[in-house]
Short mmCIF file of C-alpha atoms and ligand atoms in Angstrom, two decimals:
data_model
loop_
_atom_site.label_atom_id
_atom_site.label_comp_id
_atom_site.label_asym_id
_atom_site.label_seq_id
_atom_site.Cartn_x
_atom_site.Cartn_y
_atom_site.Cartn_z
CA UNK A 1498 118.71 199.84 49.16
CA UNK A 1499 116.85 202.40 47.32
CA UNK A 1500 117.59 202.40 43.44
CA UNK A 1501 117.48 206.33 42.31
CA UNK A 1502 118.50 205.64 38.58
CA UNK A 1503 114.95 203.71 38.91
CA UNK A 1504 112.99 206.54 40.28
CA UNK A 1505 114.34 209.08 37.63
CA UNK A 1506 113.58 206.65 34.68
CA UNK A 1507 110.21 205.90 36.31
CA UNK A 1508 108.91 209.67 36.94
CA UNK A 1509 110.78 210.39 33.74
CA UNK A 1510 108.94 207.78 31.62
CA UNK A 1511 105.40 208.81 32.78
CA UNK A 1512 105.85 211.82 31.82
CA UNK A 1513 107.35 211.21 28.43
CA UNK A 1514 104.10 209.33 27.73
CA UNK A 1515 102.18 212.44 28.39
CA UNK A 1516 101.58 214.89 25.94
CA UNK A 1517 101.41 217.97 28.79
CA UNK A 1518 104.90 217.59 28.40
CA UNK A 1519 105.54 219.22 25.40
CA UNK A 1520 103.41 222.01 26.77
CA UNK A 1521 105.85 222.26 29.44
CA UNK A 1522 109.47 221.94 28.05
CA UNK A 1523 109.52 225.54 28.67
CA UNK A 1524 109.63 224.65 32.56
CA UNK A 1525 113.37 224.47 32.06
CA UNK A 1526 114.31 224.41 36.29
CA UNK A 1527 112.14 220.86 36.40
CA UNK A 1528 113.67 219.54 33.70
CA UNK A 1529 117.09 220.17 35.53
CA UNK A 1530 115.88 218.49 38.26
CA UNK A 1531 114.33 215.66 36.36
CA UNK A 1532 117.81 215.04 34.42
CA UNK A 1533 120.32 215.78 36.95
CA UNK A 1534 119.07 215.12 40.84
CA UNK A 1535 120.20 212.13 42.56
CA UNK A 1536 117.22 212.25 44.63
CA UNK A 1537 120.38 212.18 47.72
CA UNK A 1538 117.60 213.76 50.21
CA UNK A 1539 120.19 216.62 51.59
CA UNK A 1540 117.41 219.09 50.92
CA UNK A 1541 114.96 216.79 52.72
CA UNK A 1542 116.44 216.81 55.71
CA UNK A 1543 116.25 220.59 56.11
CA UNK A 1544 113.03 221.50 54.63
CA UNK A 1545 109.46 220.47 55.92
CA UNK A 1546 107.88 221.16 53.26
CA UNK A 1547 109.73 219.06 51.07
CA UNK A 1548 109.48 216.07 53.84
CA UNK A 1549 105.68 216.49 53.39
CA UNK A 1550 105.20 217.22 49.30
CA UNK A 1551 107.63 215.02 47.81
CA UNK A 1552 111.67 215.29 46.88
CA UNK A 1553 112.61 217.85 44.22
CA UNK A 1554 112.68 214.71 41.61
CA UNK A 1555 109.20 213.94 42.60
CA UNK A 1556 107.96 217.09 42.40
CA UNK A 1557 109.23 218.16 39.46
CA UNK A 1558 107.53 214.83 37.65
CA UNK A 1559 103.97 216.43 39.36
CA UNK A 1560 104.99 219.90 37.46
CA UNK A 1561 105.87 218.40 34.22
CA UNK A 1562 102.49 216.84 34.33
CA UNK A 1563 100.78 219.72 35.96
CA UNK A 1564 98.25 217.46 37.53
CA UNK A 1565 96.70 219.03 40.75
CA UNK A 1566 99.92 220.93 40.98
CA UNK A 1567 98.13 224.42 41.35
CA UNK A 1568 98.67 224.99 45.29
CA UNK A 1569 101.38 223.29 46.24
CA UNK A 1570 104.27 225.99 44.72
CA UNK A 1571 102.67 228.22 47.27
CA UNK A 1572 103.66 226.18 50.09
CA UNK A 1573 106.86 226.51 49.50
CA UNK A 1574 108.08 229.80 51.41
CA UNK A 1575 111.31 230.04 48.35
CA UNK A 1576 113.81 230.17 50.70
CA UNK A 1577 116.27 229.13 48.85
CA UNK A 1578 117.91 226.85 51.50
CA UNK A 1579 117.61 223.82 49.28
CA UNK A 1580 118.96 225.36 46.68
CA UNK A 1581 121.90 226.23 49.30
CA UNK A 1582 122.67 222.62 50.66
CA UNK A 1583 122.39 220.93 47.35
CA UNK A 1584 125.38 218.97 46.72
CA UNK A 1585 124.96 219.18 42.57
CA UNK A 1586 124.06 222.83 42.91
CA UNK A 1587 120.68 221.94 41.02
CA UNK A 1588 118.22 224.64 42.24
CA UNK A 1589 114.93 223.30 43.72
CA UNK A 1590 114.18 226.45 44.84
CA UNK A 1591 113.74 228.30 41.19
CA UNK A 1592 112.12 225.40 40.13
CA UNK A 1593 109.26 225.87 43.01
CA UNK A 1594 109.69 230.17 41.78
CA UNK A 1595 109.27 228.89 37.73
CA UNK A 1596 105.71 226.64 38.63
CA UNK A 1597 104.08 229.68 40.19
CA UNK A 1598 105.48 231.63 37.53
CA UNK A 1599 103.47 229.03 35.02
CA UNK A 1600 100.39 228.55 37.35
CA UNK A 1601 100.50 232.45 37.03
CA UNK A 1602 100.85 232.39 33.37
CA UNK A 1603 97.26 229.81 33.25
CA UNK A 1604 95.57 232.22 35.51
CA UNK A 1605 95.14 229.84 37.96
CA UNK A 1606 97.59 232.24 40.76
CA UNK A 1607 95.03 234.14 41.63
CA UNK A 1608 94.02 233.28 45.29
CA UNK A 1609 91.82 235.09 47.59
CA UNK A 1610 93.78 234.42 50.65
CA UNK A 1611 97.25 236.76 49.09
CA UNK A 1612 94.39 239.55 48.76
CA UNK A 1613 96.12 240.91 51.75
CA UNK A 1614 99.79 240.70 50.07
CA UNK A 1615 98.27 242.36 46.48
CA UNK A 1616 96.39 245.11 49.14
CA UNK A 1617 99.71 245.68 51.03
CA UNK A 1618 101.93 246.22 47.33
CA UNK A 1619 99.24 247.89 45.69
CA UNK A 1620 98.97 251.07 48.57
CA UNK A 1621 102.70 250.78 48.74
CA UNK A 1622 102.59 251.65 44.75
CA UNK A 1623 99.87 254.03 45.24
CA UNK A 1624 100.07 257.49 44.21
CA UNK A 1625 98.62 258.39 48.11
CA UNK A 1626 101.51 256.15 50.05
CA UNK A 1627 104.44 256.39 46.99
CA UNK A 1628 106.57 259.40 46.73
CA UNK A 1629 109.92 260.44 45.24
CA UNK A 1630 112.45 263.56 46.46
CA UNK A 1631 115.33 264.35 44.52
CA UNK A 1632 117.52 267.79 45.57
CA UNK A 1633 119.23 269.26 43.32
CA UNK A 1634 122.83 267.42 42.70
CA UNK A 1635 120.78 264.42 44.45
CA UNK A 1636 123.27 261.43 42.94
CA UNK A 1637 122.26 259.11 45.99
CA UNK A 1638 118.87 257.90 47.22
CA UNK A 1639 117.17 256.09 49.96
CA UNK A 1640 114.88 253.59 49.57
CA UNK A 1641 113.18 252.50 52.96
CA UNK A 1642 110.58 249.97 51.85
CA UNK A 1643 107.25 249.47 52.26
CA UNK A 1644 107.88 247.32 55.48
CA UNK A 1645 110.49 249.36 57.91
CA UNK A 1646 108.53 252.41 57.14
CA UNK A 1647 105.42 250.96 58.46
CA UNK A 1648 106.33 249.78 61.54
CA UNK A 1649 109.27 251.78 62.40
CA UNK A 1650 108.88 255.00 60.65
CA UNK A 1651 110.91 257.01 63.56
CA UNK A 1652 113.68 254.76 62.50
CA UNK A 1653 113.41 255.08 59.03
CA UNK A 1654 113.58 259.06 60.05
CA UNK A 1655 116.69 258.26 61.83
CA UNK A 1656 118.38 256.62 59.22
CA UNK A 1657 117.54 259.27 56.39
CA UNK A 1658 118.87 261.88 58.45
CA UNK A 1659 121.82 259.92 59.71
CA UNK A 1660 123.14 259.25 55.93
CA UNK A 1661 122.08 262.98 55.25
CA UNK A 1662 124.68 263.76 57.27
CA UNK A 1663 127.42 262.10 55.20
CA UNK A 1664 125.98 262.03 52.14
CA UNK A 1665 125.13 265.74 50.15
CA UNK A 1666 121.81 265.94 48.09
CA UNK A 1667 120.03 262.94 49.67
CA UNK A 1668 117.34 262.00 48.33
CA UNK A 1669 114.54 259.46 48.81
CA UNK A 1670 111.85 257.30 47.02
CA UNK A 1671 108.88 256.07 49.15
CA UNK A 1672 107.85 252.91 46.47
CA UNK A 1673 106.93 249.30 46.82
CA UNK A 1674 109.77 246.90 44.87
CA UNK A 1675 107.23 244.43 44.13
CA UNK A 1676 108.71 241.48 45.55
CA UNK A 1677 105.35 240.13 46.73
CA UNK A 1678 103.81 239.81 43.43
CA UNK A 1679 107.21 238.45 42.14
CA UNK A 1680 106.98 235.51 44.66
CA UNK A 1681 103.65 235.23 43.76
CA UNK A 1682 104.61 234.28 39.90
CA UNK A 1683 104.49 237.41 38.12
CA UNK A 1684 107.83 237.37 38.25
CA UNK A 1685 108.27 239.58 34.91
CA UNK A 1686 106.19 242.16 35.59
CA UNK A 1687 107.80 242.89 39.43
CA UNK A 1688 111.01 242.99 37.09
CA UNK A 1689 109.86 245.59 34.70
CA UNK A 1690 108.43 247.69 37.94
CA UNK A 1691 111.63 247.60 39.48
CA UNK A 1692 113.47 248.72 36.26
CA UNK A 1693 111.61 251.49 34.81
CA UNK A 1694 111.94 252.73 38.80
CA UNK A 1695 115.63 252.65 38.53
CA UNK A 1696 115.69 253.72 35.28
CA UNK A 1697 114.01 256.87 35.67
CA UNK A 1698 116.33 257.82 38.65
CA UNK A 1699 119.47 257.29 36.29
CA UNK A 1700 117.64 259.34 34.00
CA UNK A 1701 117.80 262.40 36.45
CA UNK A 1702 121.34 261.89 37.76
CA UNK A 1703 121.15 259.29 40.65
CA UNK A 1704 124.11 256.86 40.45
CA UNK A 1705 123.41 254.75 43.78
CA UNK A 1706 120.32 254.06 45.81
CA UNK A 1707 120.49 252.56 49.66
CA UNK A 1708 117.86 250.36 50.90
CA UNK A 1709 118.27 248.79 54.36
CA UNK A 1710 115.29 245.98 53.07
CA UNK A 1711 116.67 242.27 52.21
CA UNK A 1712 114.01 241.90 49.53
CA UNK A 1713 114.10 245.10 47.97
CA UNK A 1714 117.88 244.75 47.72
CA UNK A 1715 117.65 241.15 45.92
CA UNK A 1716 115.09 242.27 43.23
CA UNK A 1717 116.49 245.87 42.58
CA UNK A 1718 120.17 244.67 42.61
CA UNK A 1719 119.07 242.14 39.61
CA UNK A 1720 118.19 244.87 37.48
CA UNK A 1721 120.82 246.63 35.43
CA UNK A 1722 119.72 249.91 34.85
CA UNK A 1723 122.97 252.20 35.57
CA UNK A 1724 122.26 252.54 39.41
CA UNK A 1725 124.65 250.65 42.14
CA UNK A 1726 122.26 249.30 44.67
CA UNK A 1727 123.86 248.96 48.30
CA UNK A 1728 122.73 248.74 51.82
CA UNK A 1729 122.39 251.14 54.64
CA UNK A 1730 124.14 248.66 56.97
CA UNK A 1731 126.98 248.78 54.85
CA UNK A 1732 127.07 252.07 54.72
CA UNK A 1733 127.32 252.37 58.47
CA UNK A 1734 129.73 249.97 58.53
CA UNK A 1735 132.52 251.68 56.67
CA UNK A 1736 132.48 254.43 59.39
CA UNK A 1737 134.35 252.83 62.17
CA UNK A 1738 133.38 255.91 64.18
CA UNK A 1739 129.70 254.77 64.10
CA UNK A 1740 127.52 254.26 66.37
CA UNK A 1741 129.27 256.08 69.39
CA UNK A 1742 126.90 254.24 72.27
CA UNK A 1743 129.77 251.30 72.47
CA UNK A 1744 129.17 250.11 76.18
CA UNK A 1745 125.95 247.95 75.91
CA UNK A 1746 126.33 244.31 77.72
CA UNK A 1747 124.37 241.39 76.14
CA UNK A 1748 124.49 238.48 73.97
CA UNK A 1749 122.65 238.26 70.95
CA UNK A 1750 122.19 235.90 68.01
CA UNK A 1751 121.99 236.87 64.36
CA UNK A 1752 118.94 235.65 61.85
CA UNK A 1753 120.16 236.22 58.29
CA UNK A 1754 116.72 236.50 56.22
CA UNK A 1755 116.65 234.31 53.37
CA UNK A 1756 116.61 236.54 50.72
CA UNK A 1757 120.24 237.33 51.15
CA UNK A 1758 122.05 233.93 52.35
CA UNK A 1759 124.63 234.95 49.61
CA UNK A 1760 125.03 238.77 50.30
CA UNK A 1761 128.48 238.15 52.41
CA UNK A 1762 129.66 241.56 52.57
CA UNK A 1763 126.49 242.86 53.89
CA UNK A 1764 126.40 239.37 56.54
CA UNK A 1765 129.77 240.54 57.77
CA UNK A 1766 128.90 244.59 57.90
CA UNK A 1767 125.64 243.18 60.03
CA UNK A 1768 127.80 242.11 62.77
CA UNK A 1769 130.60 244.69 62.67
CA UNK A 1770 127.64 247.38 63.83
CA UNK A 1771 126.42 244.79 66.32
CA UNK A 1772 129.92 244.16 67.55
CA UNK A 1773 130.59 248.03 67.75
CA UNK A 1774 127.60 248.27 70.10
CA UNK A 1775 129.67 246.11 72.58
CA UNK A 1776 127.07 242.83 72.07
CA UNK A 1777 128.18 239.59 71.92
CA UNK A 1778 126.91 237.16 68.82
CA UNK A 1779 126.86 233.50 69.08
CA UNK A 1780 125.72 232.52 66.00
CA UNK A 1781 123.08 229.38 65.11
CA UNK A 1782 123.59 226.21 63.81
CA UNK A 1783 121.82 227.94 60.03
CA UNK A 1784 123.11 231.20 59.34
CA UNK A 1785 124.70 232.72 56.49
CA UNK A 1786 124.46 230.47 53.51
CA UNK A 1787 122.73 227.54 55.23
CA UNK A 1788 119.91 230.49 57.25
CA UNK A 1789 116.67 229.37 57.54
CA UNK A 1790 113.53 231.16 56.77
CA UNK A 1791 111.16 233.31 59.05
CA UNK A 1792 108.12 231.47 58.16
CA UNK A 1793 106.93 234.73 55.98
CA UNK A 1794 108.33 234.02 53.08
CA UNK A 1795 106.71 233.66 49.31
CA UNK A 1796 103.55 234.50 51.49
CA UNK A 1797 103.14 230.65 53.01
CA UNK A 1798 101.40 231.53 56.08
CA UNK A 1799 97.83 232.69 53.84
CA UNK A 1800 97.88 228.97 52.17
CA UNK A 1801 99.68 227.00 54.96
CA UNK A 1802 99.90 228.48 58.48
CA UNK A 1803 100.93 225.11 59.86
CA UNK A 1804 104.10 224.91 57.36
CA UNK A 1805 104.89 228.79 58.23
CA UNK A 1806 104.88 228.53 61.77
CA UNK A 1807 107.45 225.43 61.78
CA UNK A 1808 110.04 227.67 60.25
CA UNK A 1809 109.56 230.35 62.86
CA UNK A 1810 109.45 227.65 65.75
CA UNK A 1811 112.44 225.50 64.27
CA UNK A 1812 114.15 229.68 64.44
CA UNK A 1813 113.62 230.06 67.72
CA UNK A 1814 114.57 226.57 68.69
CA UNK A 1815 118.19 227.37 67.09
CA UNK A 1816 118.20 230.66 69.31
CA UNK A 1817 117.33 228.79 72.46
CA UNK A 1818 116.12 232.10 74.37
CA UNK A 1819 119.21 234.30 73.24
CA UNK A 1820 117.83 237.70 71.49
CA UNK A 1821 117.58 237.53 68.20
CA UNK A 1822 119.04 240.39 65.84
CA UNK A 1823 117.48 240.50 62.50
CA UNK A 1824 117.94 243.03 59.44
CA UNK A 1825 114.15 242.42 57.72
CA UNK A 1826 111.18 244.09 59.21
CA UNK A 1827 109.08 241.30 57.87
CA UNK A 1828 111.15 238.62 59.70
CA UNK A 1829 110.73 240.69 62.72
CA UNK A 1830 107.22 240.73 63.10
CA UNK A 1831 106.79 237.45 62.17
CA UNK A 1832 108.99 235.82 64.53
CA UNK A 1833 108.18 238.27 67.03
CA UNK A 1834 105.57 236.37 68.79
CA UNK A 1835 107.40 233.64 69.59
CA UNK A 1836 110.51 234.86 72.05
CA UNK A 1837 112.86 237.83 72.13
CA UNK A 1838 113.15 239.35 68.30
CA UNK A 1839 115.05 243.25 67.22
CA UNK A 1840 115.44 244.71 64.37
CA UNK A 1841 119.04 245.74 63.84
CA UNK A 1842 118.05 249.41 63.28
CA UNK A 1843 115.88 249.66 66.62
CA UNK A 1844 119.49 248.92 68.02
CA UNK A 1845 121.33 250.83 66.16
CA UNK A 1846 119.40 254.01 67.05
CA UNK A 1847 117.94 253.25 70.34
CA UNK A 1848 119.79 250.11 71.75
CA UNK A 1849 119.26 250.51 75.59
CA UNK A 1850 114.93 249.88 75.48
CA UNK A 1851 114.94 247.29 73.15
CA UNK A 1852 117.72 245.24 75.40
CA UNK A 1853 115.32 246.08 78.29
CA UNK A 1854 112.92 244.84 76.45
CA UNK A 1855 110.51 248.11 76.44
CA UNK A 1856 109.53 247.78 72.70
CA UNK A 1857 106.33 247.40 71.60
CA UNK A 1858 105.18 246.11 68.42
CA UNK A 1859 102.20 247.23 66.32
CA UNK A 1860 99.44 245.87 64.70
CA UNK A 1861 99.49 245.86 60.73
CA UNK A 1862 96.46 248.21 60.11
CA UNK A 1863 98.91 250.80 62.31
CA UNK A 1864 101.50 250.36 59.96
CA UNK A 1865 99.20 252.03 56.98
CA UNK A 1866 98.92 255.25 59.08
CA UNK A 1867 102.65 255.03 59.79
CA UNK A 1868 103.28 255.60 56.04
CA UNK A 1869 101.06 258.08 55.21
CA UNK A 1870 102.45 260.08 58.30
CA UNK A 1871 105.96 259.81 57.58
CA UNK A 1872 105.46 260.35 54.24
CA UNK A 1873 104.02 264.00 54.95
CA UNK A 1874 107.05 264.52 57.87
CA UNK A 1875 109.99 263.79 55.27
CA UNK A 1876 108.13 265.80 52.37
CA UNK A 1877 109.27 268.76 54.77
CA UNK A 1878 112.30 268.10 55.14
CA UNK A 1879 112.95 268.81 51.02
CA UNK A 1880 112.53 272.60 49.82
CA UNK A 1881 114.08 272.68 46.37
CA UNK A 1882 114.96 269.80 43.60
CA UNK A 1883 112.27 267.48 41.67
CA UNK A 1884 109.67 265.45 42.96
CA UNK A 1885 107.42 262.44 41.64
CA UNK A 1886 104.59 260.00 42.74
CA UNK A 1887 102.99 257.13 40.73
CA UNK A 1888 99.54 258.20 38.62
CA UNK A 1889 97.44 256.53 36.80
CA UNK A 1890 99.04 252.84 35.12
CA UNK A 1891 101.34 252.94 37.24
CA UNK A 1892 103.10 255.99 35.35
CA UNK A 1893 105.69 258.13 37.55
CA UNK A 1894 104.68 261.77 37.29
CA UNK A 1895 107.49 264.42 38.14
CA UNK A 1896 107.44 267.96 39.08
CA UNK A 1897 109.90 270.83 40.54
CA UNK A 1898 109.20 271.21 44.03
CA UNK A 1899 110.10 275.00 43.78
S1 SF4 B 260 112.82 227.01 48.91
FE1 SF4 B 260 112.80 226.63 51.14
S2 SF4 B 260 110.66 225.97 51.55
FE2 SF4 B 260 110.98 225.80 49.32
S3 SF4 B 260 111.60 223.71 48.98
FE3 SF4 B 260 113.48 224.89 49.20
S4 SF4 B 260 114.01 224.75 51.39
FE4 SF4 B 260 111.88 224.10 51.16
S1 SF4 B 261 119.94 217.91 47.45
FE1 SF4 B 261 119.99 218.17 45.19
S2 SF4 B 261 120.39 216.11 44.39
FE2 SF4 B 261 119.79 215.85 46.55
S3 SF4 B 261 117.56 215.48 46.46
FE3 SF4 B 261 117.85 217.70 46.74
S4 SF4 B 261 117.84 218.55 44.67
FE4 SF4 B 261 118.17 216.33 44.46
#
């Protein structure tokens, strides 16, 4: 029988006799894992990347030593699953987040292959894509994303003019969140982005901003800044007189993305809209809590396409040909390829092509135009109030529209 007190002592007593260690005490999630996991393999058995690298306790004896340790964080797609299933509630998951925060921190997270990701967050931050309405009275905003706007900018029309309908003043911000960088290990600056963007809405009156993007809702809603950060699908939700086109047939399956496994409010509003729409859900073996990941996440598929692609294959395995309904634009595309994938808005607001299957995606250079377009069309749509864009640094600059 395998002796786990003997593995701990063992990866715990090299280490000790190393003096990296000292240098990394301040990689407080490994030491967690070093003192407290049982090395049960729970978290093994759902995660393939784990089954190929090494157990949490392993791994975290590889960090404390940092020995060759550089890639291998950015395999892991920080999903957050093993974190999920972990009897002890030790979190493998921040510990995989906290080593590419410290191969950040050396300078050593800089690789060409997430060019695209930093190109992608940069334009989204960009005084040329980025822009912020605010009416006058404007108290709540909408925050699309850089990802729905890109490749579903009608949608992302829809929606904004859909709450406008409910809501008085609405206003929008077109602005990245910064959650690739953050997965990428510079994890303090994303936070600081995120909270001088908040910050300067409270500072002009907005109490609530709306964003119908898992990520963006995860990093924003860890900010405390004055603002309540909720979804658009909630939103919906609470109006049981919404949508009105009831009498669509099908069955469908629901993909949670990753990022909010824990978000059960906005889980449960997810399939109150779908249910309203007269579609039946049968729901997978991992959803929820225990959801898998897309294969996009912490921006795997540029270091590891093989690892990447196993989470979108073992996805569509759980669906077995049944539709999938998602709520992340990312997950949609990159599941797409394999079998039958919607976006939950594309249903929402147009639900009879997409169950004929008439939707087409397109092809990420597209989605560049797609923002700068839609930026100009919803520019026109505000005549009085205040309006800002980033500038130089980074720096929002504001100005009365009228
Ligand atoms: S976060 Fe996801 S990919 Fe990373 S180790 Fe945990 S389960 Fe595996
Ligand atoms: S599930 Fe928890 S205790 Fe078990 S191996 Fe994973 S991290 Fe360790």
């Amino acid at each position: 029988m395998f002796d786990n007190n003997s593995l701990q002592e063992n990866v715990k007593g090299q280490i000790m006799n190393r003096e990296s260690y000292a240098s990394a005490a301040s990689a407080a999630r490994s030491g967690q894992i070093l003192d407290h996991c049982t090395d049960c393999g729970r978290c093994l058995q759902e995660c393939g990347f784990l089954r190929r690298y090494g157990s949490p306790l392993q791994l975290a004896g590889r960090f404390m030593e940092q020995l060759g340790t550089a890639r291998l964080a950015y395999q892991c797609s920080l999903c957050g699953l093993c974190t999920a299933v972990c009897p002890l509630e030790l979190d493998p998951c921040g510990m995989l987040l906290e080593q590419r925060v410290m191969v950040s921190a050396r300078g050593q997270g800089r690789w060409f292959r997430h060019l695209p990701l930093r190109w992608y967050e940069g334009c989204g931050s960009s005084a040329l894509f980025s822009w912020y309405g605010l009416p006058e009275g404007c108290t709540t905003v909408f925050f699309p994303g850089c990802s729905l706007a890109g490749s579903l900018p009608e949608r992302v029309v829809d929606i904004f003019q859909q709450l406008g309908s409910r809501i008085p003043s609405l206003g929008l911000v077109l602005d990245c969140c910064h959650k690739l960088s953050h997965d990428l290990g510079e994890e303090q600056a994303a936070r600081a982005h995120c909270h001088q963007m908040l910050a300067e809405l409270a500072a002009r009156g907005v109490e609530r901003l709306l964003v119908n993007c898992p990520s963006c809702l995860g990093l924003l809603s860890a900010e405390d800044a004055g603002l309540s950060i909720g979804t658009v699908y909630e939103e919906f939700a609470a109006d049981p007189g919404w949508p009105e086109q009831r009498c669509h047939q099908g069955l469908v399956t629901v993909h949670d993305p990753c990022s909010v496994r824990t978000a059960v409010p906005l889980q449960r509003s997810v399939r109150t809209l779908l249910a309203r729409l007269g579609l039946q859900i049968e729901e997978m073996e991992h959803h929820g809590a225990t959801t898998l990941c897309c294969g996009e996440g912490g921006g795997v598929g540029l270091i590891n396409r093989e690892l990447a692609l196993e989470w979108a294959q073992r996805r569509h395995q759980e669906a077995a040909g049944r539709r999938i309904v998602t709520y992340c634009a990312g997950c949609t595309s990159f599941l797409s390829p394999l079998g039958p994938v919607s976006h939950l808005i594309e249903l929402l607001f147009a639900p009879a092509p997409v169950l004929e299957g008439e939707v087409s995606r397109q092809g990420p250079s597209r989605t560049y135009l797609n923002r700068l377009a839609l930026k100009r069309r919803l520019k026109l749509l505000f005549e009085d109030g205040v309006q800002g864009r980033r500038g130089p640094g980074g720096r929002l600059c504001w100005s009365r529209s009228r």
